[in-house]
Short mmCIF file of C-alpha atoms in Angstrom, two decimals:
data_model
loop_
_atom_site.label_atom_id
_atom_site.label_comp_id
_atom_site.label_asym_id
_atom_site.label_seq_id
_atom_site.Cartn_x
_atom_site.Cartn_y
_atom_site.Cartn_z
CA GLN A 2 125.71 52.76 112.08
CA LYS A 3 122.96 50.64 113.58
CA GLU A 4 124.44 47.51 115.11
CA VAL A 5 123.10 44.33 116.57
CA GLU A 6 125.55 42.28 118.62
CA GLN A 7 125.32 38.65 119.58
CA ASN A 8 127.81 36.20 121.03
CA SER A 9 128.73 33.94 118.15
CA GLY A 10 129.09 30.95 120.46
CA PRO A 11 129.02 28.13 120.11
CA LEU A 12 126.74 27.74 123.08
CA SER A 13 126.48 24.17 124.23
CA VAL A 14 123.88 22.94 126.73
CA PRO A 15 122.68 19.48 127.78
CA GLU A 16 119.24 18.25 126.87
CA GLY A 17 116.62 19.52 129.30
CA ALA A 18 118.61 22.58 130.34
CA ILE A 19 117.76 26.23 129.78
CA ALA A 20 119.58 27.90 126.90
CA SER A 21 120.02 31.65 127.21
CA LEU A 22 120.78 33.74 124.14
CA ASN A 23 121.55 37.43 124.36
CA CYS A 24 121.50 40.36 121.97
CA THR A 25 122.28 44.05 122.30
CA TYR A 26 121.42 46.80 119.85
CA SER A 27 122.65 50.31 119.27
CA ASP A 28 119.59 52.19 117.98
CA ARG A 29 117.52 53.51 120.89
CA GLY A 30 114.68 54.24 118.49
CA SER A 31 114.14 50.58 117.65
CA GLN A 32 110.63 49.37 118.40
CA SER A 33 110.40 45.77 117.22
CA PHE A 34 112.61 42.83 118.07
CA PHE A 35 112.74 39.38 116.54
CA TRP A 36 114.35 36.01 117.02
CA TYR A 37 114.92 33.75 114.07
CA ARG A 38 116.14 30.17 114.07
CA GLN A 39 118.26 28.97 111.18
CA TYR A 40 119.17 25.34 110.70
CA SER A 41 122.29 24.60 108.72
CA GLY A 42 121.63 24.99 105.01
CA LYS A 43 118.13 26.37 105.60
CA SER A 44 116.58 29.82 105.66
CA PRO A 45 115.77 31.78 108.83
CA GLU A 46 112.48 30.93 110.53
CA LEU A 47 110.71 33.47 112.74
CA ILE A 48 110.15 32.02 116.20
CA MET A 49 109.47 35.03 118.44
CA PHE A 50 108.84 38.74 118.27
CA ILE A 51 108.46 41.26 121.06
CA TYR A 52 107.52 44.92 121.03
CA SER A 53 107.10 45.84 124.71
CA ASN A 54 109.41 45.78 127.68
CA GLY A 55 109.16 42.64 129.74
CA ASP A 56 108.70 38.99 128.92
CA LYS A 57 106.78 37.22 126.21
CA GLU A 58 106.29 33.50 126.44
CA ASP A 59 105.40 31.03 123.71
CA GLY A 60 105.67 27.40 124.67
CA ARG A 61 109.27 26.64 125.65
CA PHE A 62 110.47 30.02 124.37
CA THR A 63 110.57 33.28 126.32
CA ALA A 64 111.71 36.55 124.83
CA GLN A 65 112.80 39.28 127.20
CA LEU A 66 113.18 42.94 126.27
CA ASN A 67 114.81 45.75 128.22
CA LYS A 68 114.78 48.93 126.14
CA ALA A 69 116.55 50.99 128.76
CA SER A 70 119.53 48.64 128.62
CA GLN A 71 119.06 47.98 124.91
CA TYR A 72 119.12 44.24 125.13
CA VAL A 73 116.84 41.44 124.16
CA SER A 74 117.23 37.82 125.11
CA LEU A 75 115.75 34.46 124.25
CA LEU A 76 115.37 31.66 126.78
CA ILE A 77 114.72 28.13 125.63
CA ARG A 78 113.46 25.88 128.42
CA ASP A 79 113.76 22.10 128.35
CA SER A 80 116.21 22.33 125.45
CA GLN A 81 116.02 19.55 122.90
CA PRO A 82 118.62 18.34 120.37
CA SER A 83 116.23 19.60 117.68
CA ASP A 84 116.81 23.12 119.01
CA SER A 85 120.41 22.94 117.78
CA ALA A 86 120.66 25.74 115.24
CA THR A 87 121.90 29.28 114.78
CA TYR A 88 119.68 31.90 116.41
CA LEU A 89 119.53 35.31 114.79
CA CYS A 90 118.51 38.44 116.60
CA ALA A 91 116.89 41.12 114.42
CA VAL A 92 115.88 44.65 115.26
CA ASN A 93 113.55 46.94 113.37
CA GLY A 94 115.17 50.21 112.43
CA GLY A 95 114.08 53.25 114.38
CA ARG A 96 113.62 56.81 113.26
CA GLY A 97 115.35 57.60 110.02
CA SER A 98 115.33 54.01 108.84
CA THR A 99 113.38 52.64 105.95
CA LEU A 100 110.10 51.21 107.18
CA GLY A 101 110.44 47.47 107.61
CA ARG A 102 114.21 47.48 107.58
CA LEU A 103 115.59 44.80 109.87
CA TYR A 104 119.12 44.78 111.23
CA PHE A 105 120.49 41.33 111.99
CA GLY A 106 123.15 40.09 114.33
CA ARG A 107 125.67 37.48 113.24
CA GLY A 108 123.81 34.80 115.13
CA THR A 109 124.58 32.49 118.04
CA GLN A 110 125.18 28.84 117.30
CA LEU A 111 123.43 26.62 119.83
CA THR A 112 124.17 22.92 120.30
CA VAL A 113 121.99 20.81 122.59
CA TRP A 114 123.63 17.50 123.38
CA PRO A 115 121.70 14.41 124.49
CA GLU B 21 104.43 24.54 101.67
CA THR B 22 106.23 27.72 102.57
CA GLY B 23 104.41 31.01 102.07
CA VAL B 24 107.44 32.45 100.29
CA THR B 25 108.82 30.46 97.38
CA GLN B 26 112.14 31.07 95.68
CA THR B 27 113.49 29.61 92.46
CA PRO B 28 115.91 28.27 91.59
CA ARG B 29 117.20 26.72 94.81
CA HIS B 30 120.72 26.42 93.44
CA LEU B 31 122.42 28.35 90.66
CA VAL B 32 125.90 28.19 89.20
CA MET B 33 126.77 30.92 86.76
CA GLY B 34 129.80 32.27 84.99
CA MET B 35 130.90 35.86 85.36
CA THR B 36 129.60 36.76 81.92
CA ASN B 37 126.19 35.16 82.33
CA LYS B 38 122.85 36.83 82.95
CA LYS B 39 120.38 35.10 85.22
CA SER B 40 117.37 35.98 87.34
CA LEU B 41 116.19 34.87 90.76
CA LYS B 42 112.46 34.67 91.36
CA CYS B 43 110.47 35.07 94.54
CA GLU B 44 106.74 34.65 95.03
CA GLN B 45 104.79 35.12 98.25
CA HIS B 46 101.36 33.67 98.93
CA LEU B 47 100.76 35.50 102.20
CA GLY B 48 99.02 38.62 100.94
CA HIS B 49 101.90 40.77 102.15
CA ASN B 50 102.73 44.21 100.83
CA ALA B 51 106.45 44.44 101.52
CA MET B 52 109.17 42.29 99.96
CA TYR B 53 112.91 42.17 100.52
CA TRP B 54 116.12 40.76 99.11
CA TYR B 55 118.83 39.75 101.58
CA LYS B 56 122.31 38.36 101.02
CA GLN B 57 123.82 35.89 103.47
CA SER B 58 127.54 35.20 103.25
CA ALA B 59 129.55 32.96 105.52
CA LYS B 60 130.51 34.55 108.84
CA LYS B 61 128.63 37.78 108.07
CA PRO B 62 125.26 39.09 109.24
CA LEU B 63 122.34 39.05 106.87
CA GLU B 64 122.69 42.04 104.57
CA LEU B 65 119.62 43.85 103.33
CA MET B 66 119.87 44.59 99.62
CA PHE B 67 116.51 45.95 98.49
CA VAL B 68 113.13 46.81 100.00
CA TYR B 69 109.82 47.16 98.19
CA ASN B 70 106.73 48.50 99.94
CA PHE B 71 103.52 48.32 97.90
CA LYS B 72 105.63 47.68 94.76
CA GLU B 73 107.71 50.81 95.29
CA GLN B 74 111.42 50.46 95.94
CA THR B 75 112.12 52.18 99.22
CA GLU B 76 115.70 51.17 99.79
CA ASN B 77 118.73 50.28 97.76
CA ASN B 78 121.36 49.49 100.33
CA SER B 79 124.37 50.55 98.26
CA VAL B 80 124.10 47.46 96.12
CA PRO B 81 126.25 47.29 92.98
CA SER B 82 124.42 47.81 89.71
CA ARG B 83 125.17 44.26 88.61
CA PHE B 84 122.21 43.39 90.86
CA SER B 85 118.92 44.74 89.52
CA PRO B 86 115.62 44.17 91.33
CA GLU B 87 112.17 44.12 89.79
CA CYS B 88 108.82 44.05 91.56
CA PRO B 89 105.96 43.81 89.04
CA ASN B 90 103.32 43.34 91.75
CA SER B 91 103.17 42.85 95.49
CA SER B 92 103.38 39.06 95.17
CA HIS B 93 106.44 38.76 92.94
CA LEU B 94 109.99 39.91 93.23
CA PHE B 95 112.93 39.29 90.92
CA LEU B 96 116.64 39.83 91.20
CA HIS B 97 118.38 40.13 87.85
CA LEU B 98 122.05 39.25 87.84
CA HIS B 99 124.72 40.13 85.29
CA THR B 100 128.51 40.17 85.18
CA LEU B 101 128.78 38.95 88.75
CA GLN B 102 132.03 38.38 90.61
CA PRO B 103 133.11 35.28 92.56
CA GLU B 104 132.66 37.23 95.82
CA ASP B 105 128.96 37.51 95.00
CA SER B 106 128.61 33.80 95.74
CA ALA B 107 126.23 33.56 98.69
CA LEU B 108 122.76 32.55 99.80
CA TYR B 109 120.20 35.03 98.49
CA LEU B 110 117.07 35.21 100.56
CA CYS B 111 113.74 36.74 99.72
CA ALA B 112 111.40 37.79 102.52
CA SER B 113 108.01 39.39 102.87
CA SER B 114 106.08 41.16 105.60
CA GLN B 115 102.53 42.42 105.95
CA ASP B 116 103.82 45.92 105.61
CA GLY B 117 106.96 47.71 106.60
CA HIS B 118 105.58 49.57 109.57
CA LYS B 119 102.85 48.15 111.77
CA THR B 120 103.65 44.49 111.19
CA PRO B 121 107.28 44.25 110.13
CA GLU B 122 107.72 40.56 110.97
CA ALA B 123 109.51 39.11 107.96
CA PHE B 124 109.04 35.60 106.62
CA PHE B 125 111.80 34.14 104.50
CA GLY B 126 111.84 31.93 101.47
CA GLN B 127 114.16 28.95 101.29
CA GLY B 128 116.84 30.89 99.47
CA THR B 129 118.88 30.52 96.30
CA ARG B 130 122.42 29.25 96.79
CA LEU B 131 124.40 31.13 94.14
CA THR B 132 127.89 30.18 93.03
CA VAL B 133 129.75 32.42 90.60
CA VAL B 134 132.60 30.72 88.76
#
């Protein structure tokens, strides 16, 4: 059973703070890691992906990957109320999985208050 | 305009009805997916098509029947559904299932079975 675990939250941070979202996964063979943002009543939107160990930065977002520890995180700097959403962690299946198969966590609900 | 379009956006159907969900992607992708999103549960992969070939049926009941006539279109045919099938059904596409597995989602069909 390939699992992706996230804290369901809710995570609440003040505007301007750093929001830190964490995700662990069970399949050591996983190679690709994704963060999706989902606003209430909307579909998931891809915001970051990372394939290599280390950090990847895109604007206010930084994805961090540590394959040895099997965790991936998302940092949101200078959080804004518009960042309030559910953040889904997704992991590409490793060996033995159908190509393209993504495993999703339950999501972490983030609230940024003004 | 989103690159992945789903119709209808909302659907209410009785347990004896037959209906179809439609998905079209304008991104030139070769892989398409159906996901189910229920409250409090992770996104569940239902079907995967790579280059029009079905590569995964994730133990989905036969009352759900997918069809992929070409790499741009994907259908989900529904018949004799149960109330517990009420959920948000999401279509997604990716460039392919291997080298570039990043998936982009349509806006979803909110299905209610009465």
